[in-house]
Structure formats: structure tokens, C-alpha cells
């Protein structure tokens, strides 16, 4: 870590709400772009030193620590307090589990904004300028102090609105109407599913969904593989494109298995495809110049005898 890098952080994901406007459906498990909403949020905070999910355990794309507020269903402030008890870093990102467009870069922006200020937290604001305290990065000491003060009330933390917590904190704000978009209704879900296919990143979305489905945690150069597929299709034959990229992946898995192994195998296959294309072009040019039967004996020619 350099002097300009934000310090290590933990992540707290609140995923135990009742989702009444979704008819009680388990909202974190609803799929957008082929992936559960919870997994999309977990991908965005993958660099966290520890990730705590406050909810009943369920399958996820990566390992997390599970906990619940007591009693379950006690509201976001009680859930945040429960999650915070399992963190050790000086900073924590606090996220809801219904953010389909949250990305790792946004989490880093929040941490950098917090690191660059003396504030207690940095949170996103939505398209209408409203604070989104569940898309935020906080100093954990400030959160603990504010939560402790709130817990001294007659009702404790159960049922308290988040604004009671954020009112006690000094906050800096980061506008981001897309990343702050959350899914509260089925209309929101439908909108998110449509926007996933419209916002110019459908290929990235698809690759992320495939990696989650197959349990692969591997960053590869998509442009390199797409160029390889193009070279194989144009230089050999169209069906060669998917077959070649499959073989490159298989070869990489047999070797070191990382992005470097994929790149090395892809470069070898691309060079082969270009050599293949050059041979094909040379043969085609020779045929066009000399004719298809230029090397064969004509009808009046006799085959060379043994003494000739």
C-alpha cells in the first residue's frame, strides 16, 4: 500500500429486509443480468478484507461471514450494528443487497472520498440528490460511537430509521445516479433488467454471469480473446472461432491457469491462425494465377517414363 492508497476496509452487506413491496420475495436472490442481486453487490466489494452479510445464510458466489440482528427483522440500524460487531478494519463500506449497478470502481471512489476528507463517512446521492446511507463508506469508530449513543434510548436500535444514525455523522457526498439505483419494486427489477442490456456493457455483464455460474474467479483480456476468435473465423473457418477459444481455455487450465496462461495460449493460437490464413491465401493466389490443373499432365501429355 502506498501513501496515497486508501487503507484496508471491511464490507457490511444488509440483506435481511422483508421486501414487502416485492410480496415478501427473497430480494437478494432475485436475478438481474443472470446473477442474484446479492452476488452482484458481493462482486463490487470483493477487495474487502472481510465481508459480513447480515441475513439468513444462503449460497453465494464467494465466501462471506454471516450474522443476524437480534431479533431478526429489527431494521437497518440494528442490522448495521450486528454486522459492525464482526469487523476489525478502521473503515467499512455499508451496502444494501439490492444494487444492480454497483461496481468495484464505485466502492473505491467512496473509500477514496472518505480517505481524502476528515468526514465520518462518504455516501452516494441518487438522481434526485437524496442521500443513500446504504451505499457508503464509514469510519468504523464513528459508527460505533453513534450506534452506542442511539442504543441508550428506551427502544434500543430496533426499528430506528437510518436518518437517526446519519444525523449524528459528518458526511461527504458523491453523486452517482446509476450506482445508487436500488430495486424496491418489481418495476425496479424490470427496469434494471432492461437497462443491463442497454447501458453498453452487456458483454461484461454476460462474462460476469458466466464466471459466477461456473465458479470462476479469473480476470482475462476479453479483447484478446475476441481478436483471436475473429482471426480464427476469418483465417480458418467460422466454426473455428468458438472451438479455438475453448482449446485456449483448456490449454491455460492445463498450465498455470491464470490470466498470463490464457494470454500466452491465445497469442500462440492467434499466430497459428495467421499462418494458416497466409498459407490459404498463397494457395488461392497460385490457383488463380496458374489454374486449378496447372501441375497435372494435359490430355496429350504422357507421364514421364523411368528413364526420363
One Martini backbone bead per residue (centre of mass of N, CA, C, O) as a GRO file, in nm:
protein
  308
    1UNK     BB    1   0.094   0.037   0.024
    2UNK     BB    2   0.049   0.356  -0.033
    3UNK     BB    3   0.003   0.683   0.064
    4UNK     BB    4  -0.259   0.704  -0.147
    5UNK     BB    5  -0.393   0.468  -0.032
    6UNK     BB    6  -0.639   0.315   0.093
    7UNK     BB    7  -0.723   0.150   0.340
    8UNK     BB    8  -0.835  -0.105   0.468
    9UNK     BB    9  -1.145  -0.301   0.435
   10UNK     BB   10  -1.475  -0.354   0.510
   11UNK     BB   11  -1.792  -0.538   0.473
   12UNK     BB   12  -2.149  -0.447   0.480
   13UNK     BB   13  -2.439  -0.651   0.417
   14UNK     BB   14  -2.780  -0.586   0.371
   15UNK     BB   15  -3.015  -0.892   0.347
   16UNK     BB   16  -3.296  -0.890   0.564
   17UNK     BB   17  -3.538  -0.789   0.439
   18UNK     BB   18  -3.888  -0.809   0.365
   19UNK     BB   19  -3.996  -0.713   0.085
   20UNK     BB   20  -4.301  -0.605   0.054
   21UNK     BB   21  -4.297  -0.487  -0.252
   22UNK     BB   22  -4.231  -0.814  -0.332
   23UNK     BB   23  -4.411  -1.011  -0.157
   24UNK     BB   24  -4.159  -1.147   0.015
   25UNK     BB   25  -3.930  -1.177  -0.153
   26UNK     BB   26  -3.601  -1.276  -0.200
   27UNK     BB   27  -3.423  -1.024  -0.310
   28UNK     BB   28  -3.115  -1.117  -0.321
   29UNK     BB   29  -3.210  -1.364  -0.531
   30UNK     BB   30  -3.267  -1.186  -0.748
   31UNK     BB   31  -3.232  -1.165  -1.095
   32UNK     BB   32  -2.971  -0.976  -1.272
   33UNK     BB   33  -2.809  -1.067  -1.536
   34UNK     BB   34  -2.805  -1.378  -1.406
   35UNK     BB   35  -2.774  -1.246  -1.110
   36UNK     BB   36  -2.775  -1.205  -0.800
   37UNK     BB   37  -2.786  -0.927  -0.620
   38UNK     BB   38  -2.584  -1.012  -0.404
   39UNK     BB   39  -2.351  -1.093  -0.599
   40UNK     BB   40  -2.313  -0.813  -0.720
   41UNK     BB   41  -2.224  -0.679  -0.453
   42UNK     BB   42  -1.989  -0.871  -0.383
   43UNK     BB   43  -1.820  -0.794  -0.632
   44UNK     BB   44  -1.781  -0.486  -0.551
   45UNK     BB   45  -1.642  -0.599  -0.253
   46UNK     BB   46  -1.390  -0.801  -0.303
   47UNK     BB   47  -1.150  -0.624  -0.148
   48UNK     BB   48  -1.229  -0.701   0.113
   49UNK     BB   49  -1.115  -0.836   0.400
   50UNK     BB   50  -1.421  -0.840   0.506
   51UNK     BB   51  -1.743  -1.007   0.475
   52UNK     BB   52  -2.065  -0.902   0.594
   53UNK     BB   53  -2.377  -1.074   0.625
   54UNK     BB   54  -2.710  -0.964   0.700
   55UNK     BB   55  -2.845  -1.285   0.721
   56UNK     BB   56  -2.955  -1.556   0.595
   57UNK     BB   57  -2.817  -1.815   0.481
   58UNK     BB   58  -2.668  -1.856   0.148
   59UNK     BB   59  -2.577  -1.890  -0.153
   60UNK     BB   60  -2.257  -1.781  -0.289
   61UNK     BB   61  -1.989  -1.666  -0.490
   62UNK     BB   62  -1.860  -1.603  -0.202
   63UNK     BB   63  -1.714  -1.581   0.085
   64UNK     BB   64  -1.876  -1.528   0.406
   65UNK     BB   65  -2.007  -1.358   0.684
   66UNK     BB   66  -2.258  -1.448   0.914
   67UNK     BB   67  -2.545  -1.257   1.038
   68UNK     BB   68  -2.769  -1.128   1.301
   69UNK     BB   69  -3.009  -0.966   1.427
   70UNK     BB   70  -3.150  -0.875   1.762
   71UNK     BB   71  -3.398  -0.926   1.622
   72UNK     BB   72  -3.516  -1.028   1.351
   73UNK     BB   73  -3.619  -0.742   1.181
   74UNK     BB   74  -3.490  -0.464   1.327
   75UNK     BB   75  -3.345  -0.324   1.105
   76UNK     BB   76  -3.083  -0.134   0.979
   77UNK     BB   77  -2.943  -0.047   1.244
   78UNK     BB   78  -2.928  -0.325   1.378
   79UNK     BB   79  -2.780  -0.461   1.141
   80UNK     BB   80  -2.530  -0.284   1.140
   81UNK     BB   81  -2.441  -0.351   1.426
   82UNK     BB   82  -2.405  -0.655   1.379
   83UNK     BB   83  -2.187  -0.628   1.157
   84UNK     BB   84  -1.975  -0.447   1.305
   85UNK     BB   85  -1.892  -0.669   1.522
   86UNK     BB   86  -1.721  -0.826   1.263
   87UNK     BB   87  -1.514  -0.593   1.255
   88UNK     BB   88  -1.160  -0.436   1.217
   89UNK     BB   89  -1.155  -0.206   1.048
   90UNK     BB   90  -1.148   0.146   1.008
   91UNK     BB   91  -1.315   0.064   0.748
   92UNK     BB   92  -1.651   0.068   0.592
   93UNK     BB   93  -1.872  -0.079   0.385
   94UNK     BB   94  -2.221   0.003   0.321
   95UNK     BB   95  -2.468  -0.233   0.194
   96UNK     BB   96  -2.702  -0.317  -0.006
   97UNK     BB   97  -2.870  -0.604  -0.187
   98UNK     BB   98  -3.008  -0.387  -0.436
   99UNK     BB   99  -2.744  -0.324  -0.650
  100UNK     BB  100  -2.705  -0.364  -0.990
  101UNK     BB  101  -2.475  -0.107  -1.050
  102UNK     BB  102  -2.259  -0.190  -0.873
  103UNK     BB  103  -1.907  -0.119  -0.844
  104UNK     BB  104  -1.582  -0.127  -0.764
  105UNK     BB  105  -1.523   0.170  -0.843
  106UNK     BB  106  -1.731   0.293  -0.645
  107UNK     BB  107  -1.610   0.192  -0.384
  108UNK     BB  108  -1.339   0.336  -0.426
  109UNK     BB  109  -1.452   0.624  -0.433
  110UNK     BB  110  -1.556   0.626  -0.145
  111UNK     BB  111  -1.285   0.568  -0.005
  112UNK     BB  112  -1.136   0.815  -0.123
  113UNK     BB  113  -1.325   1.030  -0.009
  114UNK     BB  114  -1.272   0.956   0.286
  115UNK     BB  115  -0.958   0.976   0.285
  116UNK     BB  116  -0.967   1.295   0.183
  117UNK     BB  117  -1.115   1.331   0.457
  118UNK     BB  118  -1.274   1.417   0.787
  119UNK     BB  119  -1.499   1.237   0.771
  120UNK     BB  120  -1.719   0.974   0.867
  121UNK     BB  121  -1.840   0.980   0.564
  122UNK     BB  122  -1.930   0.828   0.236
  123UNK     BB  123  -2.196   0.902   0.005
  124UNK     BB  124  -2.447   0.850  -0.198
  125UNK     BB  125  -2.634   1.004  -0.457
  126UNK     BB  126  -2.905   1.047  -0.633
  127UNK     BB  127  -3.089   1.181  -0.890
  128UNK     BB  128  -3.234   1.370  -0.643
  129UNK     BB  129  -3.007   1.407  -0.403
  130UNK     BB  130  -3.027   1.165  -0.221
  131UNK     BB  131  -2.943   0.989   0.035
  132UNK     BB  132  -2.727   0.676   0.059
  133UNK     BB  133  -2.641   0.497   0.342
  134UNK     BB  134  -2.625   0.200   0.165
  135UNK     BB  135  -2.385   0.370  -0.007
  136UNK     BB  136  -2.101   0.342   0.187
  137UNK     BB  137  -1.834   0.501   0.377
  138UNK     BB  138  -1.683   0.430   0.701
  139UNK     BB  139  -1.595   0.504   1.015
  140UNK     BB  140  -1.606   0.282   1.267
  141UNK     BB  141  -1.582   0.463   1.516
  142UNK     BB  142  -1.821   0.649   1.448
  143UNK     BB  143  -2.036   0.429   1.438
  144UNK     BB  144  -2.005   0.322   1.726
  145UNK     BB  145  -2.069   0.583   1.870
  146UNK     BB  146  -2.354   0.633   1.748
  147UNK     BB  147  -2.479   0.358   1.828
  148UNK     BB  148  -2.437   0.381   2.133
  149UNK     BB  149  -2.617   0.631   2.172
  150UNK     BB  150  -2.881   0.502   2.057
  151UNK     BB  151  -2.893   0.246   2.256
  152UNK     BB  152  -2.983   0.425   2.516
  153UNK     BB  153  -3.255   0.399   2.449
  154UNK     BB  154  -3.554   0.248   2.506
  155UNK     BB  155  -3.548   0.078   2.212
  156UNK     BB  156  -3.293   0.108   2.093
  157UNK     BB  157  -3.237  -0.010   1.756
  158UNK     BB  158  -3.512  -0.099   1.703
  159UNK     BB  159  -3.666   0.058   1.427
  160UNK     BB  160  -3.465   0.254   1.333
  161UNK     BB  161  -3.380   0.501   1.141
  162UNK     BB  162  -3.112   0.604   0.954
  163UNK     BB  163  -3.132   0.915   1.010
  164UNK     BB  164  -3.044   0.892   1.309
  165UNK     BB  165  -2.752   0.820   1.237
  166UNK     BB  166  -2.663   1.033   1.017
  167UNK     BB  167  -2.715   1.290   1.198
  168UNK     BB  168  -2.439   1.211   1.375
  169UNK     BB  169  -2.283   1.264   1.101
  170UNK     BB  170  -2.007   1.338   0.900
  171UNK     BB  171  -2.069   1.405   0.553
  172UNK     BB  172  -1.990   1.296   0.230
  173UNK     BB  173  -2.062   1.344  -0.125
  174UNK     BB  174  -2.154   1.116  -0.407
  175UNK     BB  175  -2.252   1.132  -0.716
  176UNK     BB  176  -2.477   0.845  -0.838
  177UNK     BB  177  -2.747   0.739  -1.018
  178UNK     BB  178  -2.671   0.441  -1.087
  179UNK     BB  179  -2.539   0.303  -0.833
  180UNK     BB  180  -2.801   0.399  -0.647
  181UNK     BB  181  -2.977   0.198  -0.772
  182UNK     BB  182  -3.272   0.044  -0.650
  183UNK     BB  183  -3.474  -0.253  -0.555
  184UNK     BB  184  -3.823  -0.236  -0.449
  185UNK     BB  185  -3.959  -0.330  -0.718
  186UNK     BB  186  -4.067  -0.484  -1.002
  187UNK     BB  187  -4.012  -0.238  -1.177
  188UNK     BB  188  -3.716  -0.215  -1.099
  189UNK     BB  189  -3.632  -0.489  -1.203
  190UNK     BB  190  -3.717  -0.445  -1.498
  191UNK     BB  191  -3.538  -0.199  -1.543
  192UNK     BB  192  -3.267  -0.333  -1.484
  193UNK     BB  193  -3.284  -0.555  -1.700
  194UNK     BB  194  -3.295  -0.354  -1.936
  195UNK     BB  195  -3.034  -0.182  -1.872
  196UNK     BB  196  -2.824  -0.404  -1.895
  197UNK     BB  197  -2.886  -0.414  -2.226
  198UNK     BB  198  -2.824  -0.076  -2.269
  199UNK     BB  199  -2.541   0.036  -2.114
  200UNK     BB  200  -2.283  -0.103  -2.289
  201UNK     BB  201  -2.223  -0.396  -2.095
  202UNK     BB  202  -2.319  -0.685  -2.185
  203UNK     BB  203  -2.057  -0.849  -2.201
  204UNK     BB  204  -1.966  -0.812  -1.909
  205UNK     BB  205  -2.220  -0.931  -1.786
  206UNK     BB  206  -2.198  -1.210  -1.913
  207UNK     BB  207  -1.920  -1.292  -1.804
  208UNK     BB  208  -1.994  -1.263  -1.505
  209UNK     BB  209  -2.220  -1.474  -1.509
  210UNK     BB  210  -2.047  -1.714  -1.601
  211UNK     BB  211  -1.840  -1.710  -1.371
  212UNK     BB  212  -2.045  -1.757  -1.147
  213UNK     BB  213  -2.170  -2.022  -1.255
  214UNK     BB  214  -1.862  -2.165  -1.269
  215UNK     BB  215  -1.664  -2.059  -1.043
  216UNK     BB  216  -1.493  -1.808  -1.162
  217UNK     BB  217  -1.172  -1.633  -1.078
  218UNK     BB  218  -1.111  -1.445  -1.370
  219UNK     BB  219  -0.897  -1.224  -1.539
  220UNK     BB  220  -0.943  -1.124  -1.876
  221UNK     BB  221  -0.874  -1.054  -2.214
  222UNK     BB  222  -1.128  -1.001  -2.419
  223UNK     BB  223  -0.998  -0.876  -2.671
  224UNK     BB  224  -0.805  -1.108  -2.728
  225UNK     BB  225  -1.027  -1.327  -2.771
  226UNK     BB  226  -1.182  -1.180  -2.995
  227UNK     BB  227  -0.947  -1.166  -3.193
  228UNK     BB  228  -0.907  -1.469  -3.213
  229UNK     BB  229  -1.188  -1.537  -3.321
  230UNK     BB  230  -1.158  -1.368  -3.576
  231UNK     BB  231  -0.906  -1.509  -3.695
  232UNK     BB  232  -1.033  -1.793  -3.708
  233UNK     BB  233  -1.278  -1.721  -3.886
  234UNK     BB  234  -1.115  -1.585  -4.128
  235UNK     BB  235  -0.856  -1.794  -4.157
  236UNK     BB  236  -1.044  -2.060  -4.152
  237UNK     BB  237  -1.337  -2.080  -3.979
  238UNK     BB  238  -1.612  -2.008  -3.812
  239UNK     BB  239  -1.610  -2.264  -3.612
  240UNK     BB  240  -1.318  -2.198  -3.498
  241UNK     BB  241  -1.372  -1.990  -3.280
  242UNK     BB  242  -1.495  -2.152  -3.035
  243UNK     BB  243  -1.288  -2.384  -3.041
  244UNK     BB  244  -1.032  -2.216  -2.989
  245UNK     BB  245  -1.114  -2.083  -2.719
  246UNK     BB  246  -1.149  -2.347  -2.571
  247UNK     BB  247  -0.856  -2.453  -2.608
  248UNK     BB  248  -0.723  -2.219  -2.462
  249UNK     BB  249  -0.857  -2.270  -2.188
  250UNK     BB  250  -0.753  -2.558  -2.154
  251UNK     BB  251  -0.452  -2.495  -2.171
  252UNK     BB  252  -0.446  -2.303  -1.928
  253UNK     BB  253  -0.546  -2.514  -1.719
  254UNK     BB  254  -0.292  -2.705  -1.766
  255UNK     BB  255  -0.131  -2.487  -1.659
  256UNK     BB  256  -0.134  -2.209  -1.463
  257UNK     BB  257  -0.444  -2.067  -1.495
  258UNK     BB  258  -0.406  -1.774  -1.568
  259UNK     BB  259  -0.399  -1.488  -1.747
  260UNK     BB  260  -0.118  -1.554  -1.869
  261UNK     BB  261  -0.197  -1.831  -1.991
  262UNK     BB  262  -0.416  -1.724  -2.177
  263UNK     BB  263  -0.239  -1.526  -2.338
  264UNK     BB  264  -0.032  -1.730  -2.444
  265UNK     BB  265  -0.234  -1.916  -2.593
  266UNK     BB  266  -0.361  -1.693  -2.770
  267UNK     BB  267  -0.105  -1.611  -2.924
  268UNK     BB  268  -0.049  -1.884  -3.051
  269UNK     BB  269  -0.323  -1.916  -3.200
  270UNK     BB  270  -0.305  -1.653  -3.363
  271UNK     BB  271  -0.047  -1.725  -3.520
  272UNK     BB  272  -0.167  -1.977  -3.652
  273UNK     BB  273  -0.403  -1.838  -3.799
  274UNK     BB  274  -0.218  -1.658  -3.976
  275UNK     BB  275  -0.061  -1.886  -4.114
  276UNK     BB  276  -0.307  -2.020  -4.236
  277UNK     BB  277  -0.399  -1.778  -4.405
  278UNK     BB  278  -0.141  -1.751  -4.576
  279UNK     BB  279  -0.161  -2.030  -4.709
  280UNK     BB  280  -0.438  -1.987  -4.835
  281UNK     BB  281  -0.364  -1.738  -5.004
  282UNK     BB  282  -0.137  -1.872  -5.168
  283UNK     BB  283  -0.311  -2.097  -5.294
  284UNK     BB  284  -0.517  -1.911  -5.429
  285UNK     BB  285  -0.316  -1.752  -5.604
  286UNK     BB  286  -0.202  -1.994  -5.762
  287UNK     BB  287  -0.471  -2.086  -5.885
  288UNK     BB  288  -0.538  -1.814  -6.030
  289UNK     BB  289  -0.272  -1.810  -6.212
  290UNK     BB  290  -0.250  -2.137  -6.315
  291UNK     BB  291  -0.465  -2.306  -6.230
  292UNK     BB  292  -0.601  -2.604  -6.117
  293UNK     BB  293  -0.421  -2.789  -6.360
  294UNK     BB  294  -0.105  -2.707  -6.392
  295UNK     BB  295   0.030  -2.990  -6.261
  296UNK     BB  296  -0.111  -3.152  -6.476
  297UNK     BB  297  -0.148  -3.358  -6.720
  298UNK     BB  298  -0.240  -3.351  -7.023
  299UNK     BB  299  -0.409  -3.524  -7.268
  300UNK     BB  300  -0.125  -3.530  -7.459
  301UNK     BB  301   0.029  -3.631  -7.224
  302UNK     BB  302   0.295  -3.802  -7.080
  303UNK     BB  303   0.429  -3.980  -6.860
  304UNK     BB  304   0.707  -4.019  -6.710
  305UNK     BB  305   0.961  -4.212  -6.741
  306UNK     BB  306   1.221  -4.377  -6.591
  307UNK     BB  307   1.440  -4.226  -6.803
  308UNK     BB  308   1.334  -3.907  -6.767
   0.00000   0.00000   0.00000
